[in-house]
């Protein structure tokens, strides 16, 4: 047995060494020392019973509230039928015809992030795509996201100085190209409550004046959003970046109780016409290590643990911002592509409406060709949403994502459509034909009148 | 203005309102050829900026011509690939580093290549020229030119030079339309282990972003506040924002 030459002292060491190589695990000193050791670890991991992940938490139960959340909410009854499986058996099950959408939906409460991360490590990219395409996760606020045959987009109209006219111009540009059904979501340059309140009102007016079946979000800290809700600002979704350990979340200034408080506040506004999924979370591999809060656990496993945090709050959207963190965590296109597929698979298996910011920074060894590959693979895997950034160039955050055109490309290629309510709105407003193709903008565009007042 | 617009008018109207790539042409679902190639060119420039080397001799000459003494330093990083993979080494001085000051000072200024040597090469001298007269009355350590440096390399440099505060002028991660953006990071009582929350940042310094005079004014204000109050970081940031609100500079100050 090849793997008998390689001792793996504990489960978290085994998990780390079984991870396909990435720079963040190497930076943390957790990677396998050779390719052979990495595959030996995968072989050993394939023989680990799923039950062992319940008995042996990778992050201490007593000192980490994310571990407590995972253990205390685990549904042993749902887990019982697969309790005898090893990680390797579990992979075979997920790829089998027995693992259909209803079966996987029922199974999700019996799965922990660590089980899902473990099976992920012994899967090839095609396994992640096929198994990731199986769970169907549907969420609602003002429209219905995640239906089969649909691919939604977050319209991301960022501006370097939060200029309302600049933001509105990018929104109009995106709507004309069919973008924005997942959310119209602004990353503000400022953390001023005055500026953020103005952006929220701008989004609210655009959505209501145009009767656009979508939702708005200004991606600021959860405490700022809570204050804005108290002041009566029109908040649709509560945004927060989250991570997979209590200490990493603390570095973001959040805890489970704070997230619960924010969710209750947003629910109290009753702004969702169709549903009450009011949370928007962003995550990304490497965030725990970046915060010095990784507890010797590999970054892909910690990312899956962030999804346990997300699913406790019934989010409308979860977005893994995969290539934003930089090359010290995901070095090149190959690592970014792999991580995007892993994150989508793990999120979907845990029951989340998983989207991906298919992206990279200029100091990573990646380019738009790599983004084309990941976008196409994720769309084939049934990703819930991707970003829509003007020309794929975010002029506020200084990184590259996917463009409005990129979403049109992949919808055309794979026959995907936006959320049904939004699709109907596009057709009704004369912005798209029945096949979803953008039409030349109407000569009188009501949306444009808004620009005159800004 | 009315809203009867042709598609071409509309694109021009949108483009006038933002530097974002709005109003792009379309061929089927794809972007038009010109736009695709323009994007590729901008990305190529940004990538070249990341991998370009700092001409330290030329920078030293520029520093001297402004009346400053200079020192040289380098991080423990041997090459650019390692720089990108090992931020910890970029925060550590090379083993053979020997920095010494004549005596304690109020401020040490570090010019660091960071992720855009081009930014510090082009913008550090004029910013330094704008900043120097605003620092009258303060004692300055020699200016340190640091290679393969992260922001936090300023901490051991400032400590070695016995400076009360360190100002690191460093090339920021290039954006697609800004391969040469300079950032300024101020840290009171520099020593290894300082976190980003203990620094103040003025970013996007370049003629098309925050101009030299506006940046120098803001940095000088932060330096005097830091020395008076004995702190940098979150506690100081709020106050500087307040001043920016009261006395708008007309320029954006982004955060990294």
XYZ file of C-alpha atoms in Angstrom:
710
model
C 0.000 0.000 0.000
C 1.595 3.227 -1.178
C 0.143 5.310 1.603
C 1.603 3.159 4.393
C 4.915 4.893 3.841
C 3.329 8.187 4.772
C 2.259 8.805 8.360
C -0.620 11.268 8.820
C -0.807 12.040 12.547
C -4.325 13.487 12.612
C -7.356 14.232 10.473
C -6.570 17.868 9.789
C -3.047 17.003 8.634
C -4.470 14.313 6.372
C -7.040 16.750 4.955
C -4.414 19.414 4.284
C -1.992 17.054 2.588
C -4.776 15.562 0.475
C -5.678 19.001 -0.921
C -4.700 19.679 -4.512
C -1.726 22.045 -4.336
C -2.396 25.710 -3.753
C -0.164 28.529 -2.591
C -2.166 29.395 0.552
C -1.690 25.951 2.077
C 2.015 26.119 1.206
C 2.215 29.565 2.832
C 0.646 28.056 5.959
C 3.145 25.189 5.885
C 0.360 22.626 5.523
C 0.927 21.217 2.034
C 2.177 17.760 1.185
C 5.923 17.675 0.660
C 5.668 15.856 -2.661
C 3.097 14.924 -5.253
C 3.299 11.317 -4.099
C 2.565 12.297 -0.508
C -0.440 14.284 -1.725
C -1.908 11.319 -3.579
C -1.070 8.982 -0.688
C -3.043 11.344 1.537
C -5.989 11.203 -0.891
C -5.842 7.403 -0.790
C -5.821 7.422 3.005
C -8.606 10.001 3.095
C -10.755 7.879 0.786
C -10.680 5.170 3.487
C -11.793 7.457 6.316
C -15.355 6.740 7.535
C -17.628 9.793 7.350
C -18.491 9.195 11.041
C -14.947 10.134 12.017
C -15.621 13.768 11.075
C -18.309 13.915 13.757
C -16.035 12.390 16.393
C -12.951 14.426 15.569
C -13.634 18.167 14.998
C -10.804 19.854 13.126
C -11.271 23.073 15.097
C -11.876 22.831 18.857
C -15.537 22.650 19.879
C -15.117 24.542 23.147
C -13.351 27.569 21.697
C -14.982 27.904 18.267
C -18.655 28.757 17.776
C -18.568 27.659 14.127
C -17.598 24.142 15.245
C -20.394 24.219 17.816
C -22.855 25.346 15.147
C -21.761 22.502 12.870
C -21.945 19.820 15.579
C -25.075 21.043 17.344
C -27.170 21.387 14.184
C -26.054 18.129 12.578
C -29.064 15.921 11.768
C -28.045 12.418 12.833
C -31.263 10.884 11.548
C -30.725 12.154 8.018
C -27.078 11.099 8.233
C -27.885 7.536 9.369
C -28.273 5.973 5.898
C -24.779 7.127 4.839
C -23.136 6.720 8.255
C -21.365 3.549 7.171
C -19.783 5.105 4.081
C -16.144 6.066 3.736
C -15.132 9.256 1.948
C -14.376 7.169 -1.135
C -17.783 5.469 -0.968
C -19.363 8.891 -0.608
C -17.741 10.090 -3.846
C -19.077 7.034 -5.659
C -22.538 7.666 -4.211
C -22.573 11.348 -5.242
C -21.731 10.464 -8.832
C -24.242 7.604 -8.966
C -27.730 7.942 -10.406
C -29.152 7.309 -6.930
C -27.906 10.741 -5.866
C -30.579 12.881 -7.527
C -31.720 16.375 -6.579
C -34.409 15.391 -4.026
C -32.090 12.859 -2.369
C -29.299 15.394 -2.037
C -31.649 18.098 -0.762
C -32.882 15.755 1.948
C -29.341 14.739 2.825
C -27.896 18.259 3.243
C -28.704 18.660 6.984
C -26.861 15.394 7.621
C -23.670 16.622 5.980
C -20.979 18.650 7.696
C -18.619 20.990 5.855
C -15.710 18.728 6.757
C -17.349 15.685 5.098
C -18.055 17.713 1.986
C -14.545 19.180 1.940
C -13.045 15.716 2.338
C -14.903 14.194 -0.604
C -14.098 17.296 -2.641
C -10.375 16.595 -2.218
C -10.593 13.197 -3.885
C -12.753 14.420 -6.761
C -11.490 15.518 -10.146
C -12.801 18.701 -11.728
C -15.368 16.769 -13.786
C -16.661 15.126 -10.608
C -17.070 18.550 -8.983
C -18.982 19.777 -12.038
C -21.301 16.785 -12.332
C -22.018 16.349 -8.624
C -22.217 20.109 -8.171
C -24.879 20.308 -10.889
C -27.215 17.950 -9.055
C -28.544 19.884 -6.038
C -31.213 22.444 -6.963
C -31.321 25.302 -4.482
C -34.103 27.842 -4.945
C -34.304 31.156 -3.055
C -36.655 34.127 -3.256
C -36.863 37.799 -2.399
C -38.444 39.736 -5.296
C -37.773 37.010 -7.803
C -36.928 33.309 -7.953
C -33.278 32.332 -8.134
C -31.704 28.941 -8.765
C -34.329 27.305 -10.990
C -33.059 24.734 -13.511
C -31.991 26.277 -16.816
C -31.390 29.672 -15.237
C -28.209 31.661 -14.644
C -28.510 34.906 -12.722
C -26.127 37.836 -12.402
C -25.234 40.351 -9.757
C -24.993 43.728 -11.445
C -21.920 45.357 -9.826
C -21.955 49.069 -10.711
C -19.031 50.167 -8.540
C -17.566 53.643 -8.839
C -14.260 54.920 -7.381
C -15.955 57.822 -5.579
C -19.486 56.421 -5.209
C -20.726 59.090 -7.606
C -24.483 58.496 -7.999
C -24.506 59.363 -11.712
C -21.539 57.067 -12.350
C -23.232 54.258 -10.465
C -26.508 54.837 -12.305
C -24.725 54.807 -15.673
C -23.264 51.370 -14.935
C -26.663 50.111 -13.747
C -28.355 51.269 -16.950
C -25.587 49.708 -19.029
C -26.047 46.404 -17.189
C -29.830 46.350 -17.366
C -29.657 46.984 -21.115
C -27.539 43.830 -21.353
C -29.828 41.711 -19.201
C -27.806 41.860 -15.989
C -28.969 42.287 -12.405
C -31.505 39.585 -11.535
C -29.549 38.153 -8.595
C -29.026 41.590 -7.082
C -27.864 45.053 -7.978
C -25.018 45.211 -5.494
C -22.589 48.089 -4.954
C -19.246 47.820 -3.159
C -19.000 51.361 -1.793
C -15.638 53.141 -1.741
C -16.732 55.003 1.363
C -17.844 53.665 4.723
C -19.760 56.860 5.452
C -23.363 56.128 6.482
C -24.462 59.252 4.614
C -22.966 58.026 1.339
C -24.250 54.477 1.820
C -27.731 55.747 2.671
C -27.745 57.774 -0.563
C -26.704 54.735 -2.601
C -29.453 52.637 -0.994
C -32.060 55.258 -1.886
C -30.746 55.465 -5.457
C -31.053 51.694 -5.886
C -34.478 51.650 -4.264
C -35.769 54.362 -6.596
C -34.384 52.704 -9.723
C -35.908 49.356 -8.780
C -39.299 50.776 -7.820
C -39.656 53.343 -10.586
C -38.755 50.698 -13.149
C -40.799 47.983 -11.365
C -37.732 45.782 -11.779
C -38.136 42.382 -10.132
C -34.811 42.348 -8.359
C -33.228 43.393 -5.085
C -30.610 45.889 -3.995
C -27.615 45.719 -1.724
C -24.814 48.033 -0.659
C -22.045 45.792 0.561
C -20.979 47.383 3.812
C -20.352 45.986 7.275
C -23.342 44.352 8.958
C -23.242 46.803 11.874
C -23.478 49.723 9.442
C -26.445 48.065 7.739
C -28.141 47.559 11.110
C -27.712 51.271 11.884
C -29.105 52.198 8.471
C -32.124 49.958 9.031
C -32.758 51.741 12.324
C -32.590 55.083 10.533
C -35.196 53.894 8.030
C -32.945 53.344 5.024
C -34.434 51.045 2.342
C -32.424 47.872 2.972
C -33.378 44.807 0.930
C -30.489 42.454 1.714
C -28.015 42.383 4.577
C -24.491 41.794 3.303
C -21.554 40.377 5.217
C -18.211 38.713 4.509
C -17.915 35.555 6.566
C -15.284 32.881 7.198
C -14.987 29.402 8.650
C -13.699 30.021 12.171
C -14.920 32.108 15.079
C -11.585 33.960 15.233
C -11.650 34.816 11.526
C -15.215 36.071 11.845
C -14.133 38.112 14.869
C -11.454 39.702 12.675
C -14.304 40.715 10.340
C -16.121 42.138 13.366
C -18.952 39.590 13.258
C -20.351 36.704 15.283
C -23.240 34.316 14.800
C -25.401 36.323 17.195
C -24.714 39.562 15.327
C -25.663 37.926 12.016
C -28.862 36.621 13.596
C -29.714 40.091 14.878
C -29.154 41.607 11.430
C -31.291 38.958 9.752
C -34.150 39.607 12.178
C -33.917 43.335 11.486
C -34.082 42.799 7.710
C -36.966 40.337 8.015
C -38.830 42.959 10.048
C -38.808 45.307 7.042
C -40.875 42.783 5.019
C -39.557 44.082 1.694
C -39.376 40.748 -0.121
C -42.498 40.321 -2.244
C -41.895 36.635 -3.001
C -39.748 35.332 -0.175
C -37.764 36.042 2.949
C -34.224 35.096 2.013
C -32.661 38.371 3.162
C -28.948 37.605 3.557
C -26.113 38.004 1.059
C -22.804 36.449 2.114
C -19.388 36.580 0.522
C -16.555 34.170 1.228
C -13.254 33.105 -0.270
C -10.517 30.561 0.309
C -7.622 32.001 2.301
C -9.570 34.431 4.465
C -8.901 32.525 7.712
C -5.157 32.302 7.076
C -5.146 35.960 6.106
C -6.703 36.718 9.507
C -4.229 34.459 11.320
C -7.163 32.282 12.375
C -6.787 29.010 10.461
C -5.933 26.656 13.359
C -3.707 24.536 11.112
C -6.623 23.606 8.846
C -6.334 23.843 5.048
C -8.057 26.725 3.276
C -10.547 24.701 1.257
C -11.907 22.977 4.367
C -12.180 26.317 6.163
C -14.047 27.740 3.174
C -16.579 24.899 3.423
C -16.986 25.724 7.119
C -17.943 29.275 6.136
C -20.877 27.710 4.278
C -22.077 26.211 7.554
C -22.240 29.772 8.861
C -24.105 30.893 5.736
C -26.709 28.135 5.779
C -27.713 28.969 9.339
C -29.227 32.203 8.008
C -31.152 31.076 4.880
C -29.315 33.403 2.482
C -30.650 34.593 -0.859
C -27.123 34.531 -2.276
C -23.690 33.178 -1.342
C -20.774 34.386 -3.414
C -17.286 32.894 -3.330
C -15.023 35.709 -4.516
C -12.548 33.155 -5.666
C -9.561 34.977 -7.146
C -9.773 38.270 -5.293
C -7.494 37.381 -2.397
C -4.317 37.169 -4.449
C -1.560 34.810 -5.578
C -0.252 33.992 -2.102
C -3.487 31.988 -1.622
C -4.393 30.943 -5.178
C -1.393 31.443 -7.409
C -2.584 31.014 -10.968
C -5.470 30.237 -13.282
C -5.271 26.523 -12.543
C -5.590 27.028 -8.794
C -8.352 29.618 -9.167
C -10.354 27.387 -11.510
C -10.045 24.393 -9.186
C -11.026 26.478 -6.142
C -14.078 27.917 -7.912
C -15.332 24.449 -8.772
C -14.648 23.198 -5.223
C -16.481 26.081 -3.617
C -19.508 25.744 -5.873
C -19.711 21.990 -5.251
C -19.335 22.276 -1.474
C -21.837 25.115 -1.205
C -24.471 23.393 -3.307
C -24.103 20.094 -1.450
C -24.659 21.950 1.818
C -27.839 23.445 0.360
C -26.708 26.964 -0.525
C -27.617 29.235 -3.482
C -24.017 29.312 -4.627
C -22.638 31.955 -6.924
C -19.080 32.778 -7.872
C -17.196 35.955 -8.560
C -15.044 34.485 -11.324
C -12.133 36.842 -10.867
C -8.434 37.572 -10.504
C -6.081 40.356 -9.566
C -3.273 41.719 -11.697
C -0.575 40.122 -9.554
C -2.005 36.611 -10.068
C -0.811 34.423 -12.935
C -4.202 34.521 -14.610
C -6.037 36.323 -17.351
C -9.430 36.560 -19.010
C -8.883 33.235 -20.794
C -8.810 31.531 -17.382
C -11.997 33.343 -16.424
C -13.669 32.123 -19.636
C -12.809 28.554 -18.651
C -14.067 28.858 -15.078
C -17.221 30.721 -16.119
C -18.081 28.066 -18.698
C -17.403 25.200 -16.280
C -19.422 26.803 -13.487
C -22.348 27.524 -15.785
C -22.249 23.881 -16.872
C -22.253 22.971 -13.173
C -25.394 25.053 -12.637
C -23.914 27.962 -10.704
C -26.690 30.147 -9.312
C -25.156 33.485 -10.286
C -22.012 35.229 -11.469
C -20.966 38.892 -11.502
C -21.786 41.446 -14.160
C -19.152 44.187 -14.170
C -18.880 46.734 -17.024
C -16.256 45.308 -19.361
C -15.153 42.921 -16.539
C -13.040 45.789 -15.134
C -13.989 46.875 -11.615
C -12.674 50.435 -11.460
C -13.272 50.718 -7.715
C -11.879 47.427 -6.405
C -9.143 47.193 -9.080
C -9.602 43.588 -10.121
C -11.133 41.769 -13.074
C -14.345 39.774 -12.931
C -16.917 38.779 -15.546
C -18.655 41.274 -17.813
C -22.297 41.727 -18.804
C -21.209 40.293 -22.156
C -19.654 37.244 -20.490
C -23.024 36.347 -18.984
C -24.684 36.808 -22.387
C -22.053 34.501 -23.894
C -22.542 31.679 -21.456
C -26.332 31.980 -21.454
C -26.264 31.753 -25.241
C -23.805 28.866 -25.280
C -25.692 26.723 -22.764
C -29.234 27.930 -23.357
C -29.584 29.525 -19.915
C -31.947 32.322 -18.955
C -32.213 34.845 -16.134
C -34.727 34.447 -13.298
C -38.231 34.092 -14.800
C -39.661 37.294 -13.303
C -36.652 39.294 -14.519
C -36.761 37.646 -17.930
C -40.389 38.716 -18.299
C -39.492 42.247 -17.222
C -36.700 42.473 -19.821
C -39.104 41.430 -22.566
C -41.865 43.733 -21.296
C -39.493 46.705 -21.144
C -38.329 46.048 -24.710
C -34.775 45.311 -23.592
C -34.640 41.667 -24.755
C -36.450 39.420 -27.161
C -38.182 36.160 -26.236
C -34.907 34.286 -26.767
C -33.177 36.519 -24.246
C -31.123 38.422 -26.817
C -30.597 42.112 -25.967
C -32.472 44.517 -28.222
C -31.252 47.969 -29.236
C -32.297 50.290 -26.404
C -35.649 52.012 -26.937
C -35.171 55.570 -28.205
C -36.960 56.904 -25.145
C -35.623 55.160 -22.099
C -37.335 56.040 -18.832
C -34.303 54.907 -16.861
C -32.223 57.577 -18.552
C -34.399 60.344 -17.195
C -32.994 59.452 -13.803
C -29.537 60.524 -14.980
C -30.823 64.025 -15.639
C -31.563 64.517 -11.971
C -28.189 63.295 -10.693
C -31.640 66.837 -21.397
C -34.195 64.645 -23.112
C -33.965 60.896 -23.522
C -34.389 60.537 -27.287
C -31.042 58.935 -27.946
C -29.502 56.685 -30.558
C -27.504 53.727 -29.233
C -24.293 55.605 -30.062
C -25.466 58.697 -28.192
C -26.456 56.512 -25.293
C -23.048 54.856 -25.098
C -21.332 58.246 -25.172
C -23.691 59.568 -22.516
C -22.951 56.659 -20.205
C -19.211 56.806 -20.815
C -19.136 60.472 -19.844
C -20.397 59.576 -16.385
C -17.933 56.912 -15.254
C -14.472 55.529 -15.924
C -16.049 52.051 -15.941
C -16.151 50.258 -19.298
C -19.780 51.066 -20.092
C -21.365 51.429 -23.501
C -19.207 48.761 -25.133
C -20.032 47.435 -28.569
C -21.463 44.005 -29.105
C -21.201 41.293 -31.696
C -23.832 38.730 -30.843
C -23.268 38.239 -27.133
C -19.543 39.014 -27.386
C -17.670 42.270 -26.967
C -16.510 44.082 -30.100
C -12.946 43.511 -31.277
C -11.642 46.970 -30.356
C -12.890 46.649 -26.785
C -11.426 43.176 -26.337
C -8.010 44.340 -27.526
C -8.133 47.527 -25.456
C -8.783 45.404 -22.376
C -5.913 43.069 -23.279
C -3.569 46.054 -23.629
C -4.551 47.467 -20.244
C -4.053 44.073 -18.624
C -0.669 43.656 -20.281
C 0.444 47.030 -18.910
C -0.724 46.126 -15.425
C 1.062 42.758 -15.561
C 4.245 44.376 -16.835
C 4.044 46.878 -13.975
C 3.856 44.060 -11.415
C 6.973 42.421 -12.784
C 9.054 45.518 -13.544
C 12.096 46.313 -11.366
C 12.744 49.556 -9.558
C 15.676 51.632 -10.844
C 17.008 52.362 -7.380
C 19.964 54.455 -8.606
C 17.702 56.821 -10.512
C 15.378 57.085 -7.536
C 18.324 57.776 -5.203
C 19.483 60.594 -7.471
C 15.996 62.093 -7.402
C 15.859 61.840 -3.594
C 19.252 63.520 -3.194
C 18.299 66.326 -5.549
C 15.416 67.093 -3.173
C 17.923 67.552 -0.346
C 17.375 64.241 1.413
C 20.005 61.725 2.459
C 19.190 58.185 1.473
C 19.778 54.593 2.556
C 19.144 51.332 0.766
C 17.413 48.247 2.085
C 15.834 45.072 0.784
C 13.452 42.488 2.096
C 14.329 38.810 2.542
C 12.671 38.059 -0.826
C 15.108 36.766 -3.492
C 12.918 37.214 -6.608
C 9.519 38.392 -7.859
C 7.833 34.997 -7.792
C 8.786 34.579 -4.139
C 7.610 38.133 -3.500
C 4.142 37.199 -4.756
C 4.003 33.880 -2.889
C 5.577 34.878 0.433
C 4.257 38.169 1.815
C 5.854 37.246 5.151
C 9.340 37.475 3.589
C 8.463 40.813 1.990
C 7.810 42.144 5.504
C 11.202 40.964 6.801
C 14.530 42.748 6.252
C 17.260 40.841 4.410
C 19.689 39.133 6.787
C 22.640 41.386 5.929
C 20.715 44.647 6.457
C 22.586 47.313 8.393
C 20.479 50.434 8.844
C 21.691 53.091 11.225
C 20.595 56.642 11.927
C 22.606 59.467 13.464
C 19.988 59.782 16.169
C 16.281 59.468 16.876
C 13.884 61.257 14.544
C 10.202 62.128 14.216
C 9.709 60.471 10.870
C 11.350 57.941 8.567
C 10.217 57.891 4.938
C 10.510 54.636 2.989
C 10.166 54.430 -0.793
C 9.171 50.847 -1.591
C 8.603 49.113 -4.916
C 5.628 47.063 -3.696
C 3.477 45.783 -6.550
C 4.258 48.639 -8.945
C 7.846 49.874 -9.195
C 6.585 52.201 -11.910
C 4.362 53.994 -9.392
C 7.125 54.771 -6.914
C 9.574 55.607 -9.701
C 7.223 58.137 -11.265
C 5.283 59.574 -8.331
C 7.431 59.301 -5.195
C 9.838 62.148 -6.140
C 7.132 64.723 -6.942
C 5.112 63.664 -3.897
C 8.222 63.961 -1.731
C 8.827 67.419 -3.203
C 5.300 68.458 -2.281
C 5.507 66.877 1.148
C 8.936 68.084 2.343
C 8.024 71.765 2.875
C 4.951 70.647 4.838
C 7.150 68.779 7.330
C 9.080 71.830 8.572
C 10.059 71.559 12.228
C 10.162 67.763 12.202
C 13.395 65.783 12.323
C 13.648 63.350 9.440
C 15.654 60.147 9.167
C 17.374 59.484 5.821
C 14.948 58.319 3.131
C 15.165 54.540 2.690
C 14.803 52.994 -0.758
C 13.521 49.452 -0.212
C 13.327 46.651 -2.773
C 10.926 43.647 -2.875
C 9.096 45.382 -0.058
C 5.649 45.029 1.484
C 4.080 47.855 3.491
C 5.100 46.248 6.777
C 8.779 46.283 5.841
C 8.565 49.883 7.041
C 8.137 48.610 10.597
C 11.652 47.123 11.060
C 13.123 49.995 9.022
C 11.445 52.628 11.192
C 12.501 50.760 14.308
C 16.127 50.464 13.172
C 16.210 54.173 12.366
C 14.656 55.028 15.776
C 11.875 57.040 14.157
C 8.663 57.876 16.050
C 6.659 57.183 12.898
C 7.291 55.659 9.497
C 5.739 56.718 6.198
C 5.896 54.080 3.459
C 5.292 55.277 -0.095
C 4.680 52.087 -2.063
C 3.479 50.929 -5.471
C -0.091 49.656 -5.107
C -1.501 46.582 -6.809
C -2.022 47.759 -10.385
C -5.550 48.200 -11.572
C -6.500 47.755 -15.185
C -6.632 51.506 -15.759
C -4.076 52.470 -13.099
C -0.781 50.563 -13.394
C 1.063 53.317 -11.506
C -0.964 54.098 -8.392
C 1.065 55.068 -5.308
C -0.089 54.371 -1.757
C 1.071 56.100 1.449
C 0.958 54.199 4.733
C 1.686 55.902 8.031
C 2.512 53.922 11.182
C 3.212 55.425 14.615
C 5.847 53.690 16.786
C 6.883 51.260 14.043
C 8.023 47.788 15.057
C 7.477 44.296 13.623
C 4.039 42.930 14.447
C 2.067 46.111 13.729
C -1.223 45.330 11.957
C -2.939 47.168 9.127
C -5.527 48.405 11.622
C -2.703 50.412 13.230
C -1.894 52.300 10.036
C -3.431 55.149 8.081
C -3.572 54.955 4.329
C -3.857 57.503 1.545
C -4.179 55.690 -1.739
C -4.535 56.201 -5.475
C -1.847 58.910 -5.572
C -1.142 59.763 -9.231
C -1.995 62.691 -11.472
C -5.227 61.021 -12.708
C -6.243 60.120 -9.145
C -5.314 62.001 -5.992
C -2.838 64.704 -7.079
C 0.527 65.311 -5.390
C -0.441 68.481 -3.506
C -3.728 67.118 -2.240
C -2.044 63.886 -1.162
C 0.849 65.729 0.491
C -1.575 67.918 2.416
C -3.491 64.962 3.702
C -0.365 62.958 4.563
C 1.225 65.907 6.389
C -1.966 66.372 8.409
C -1.918 62.692 9.357
C 1.777 62.846 10.317
C 1.300 65.828 12.643
C -1.831 64.308 14.188
C -0.019 60.998 14.689
C 2.972 62.651 16.381
C 0.761 64.881 18.551
C -1.633 62.162 19.631
C 0.748 59.217 19.667
C -1.265 56.899 17.470
C -2.167 55.866 13.955
C -4.869 53.553 12.688
C -8.588 53.351 13.308
C -8.569 56.036 16.013
C -7.003 58.597 13.711
C -8.857 57.654 10.551
C -12.231 58.970 11.695
C -10.810 62.398 12.447
C -9.058 62.697 9.106
C -12.301 61.766 7.374
C -13.987 64.555 9.293
C -11.426 67.056 8.054
C -11.881 65.767 4.526
C -15.614 66.381 4.880
C -15.114 69.903 6.165
C -12.373 70.792 3.690
C -13.066 68.786 0.575
C -9.988 68.357 -1.587
C -11.996 67.490 -4.652
C -10.200 64.196 -4.918
C -11.048 60.679 -3.959
C -9.243 58.860 -1.224
C -9.735 55.151 -1.657
C -9.032 52.497 0.891
C -7.089 49.338 0.433
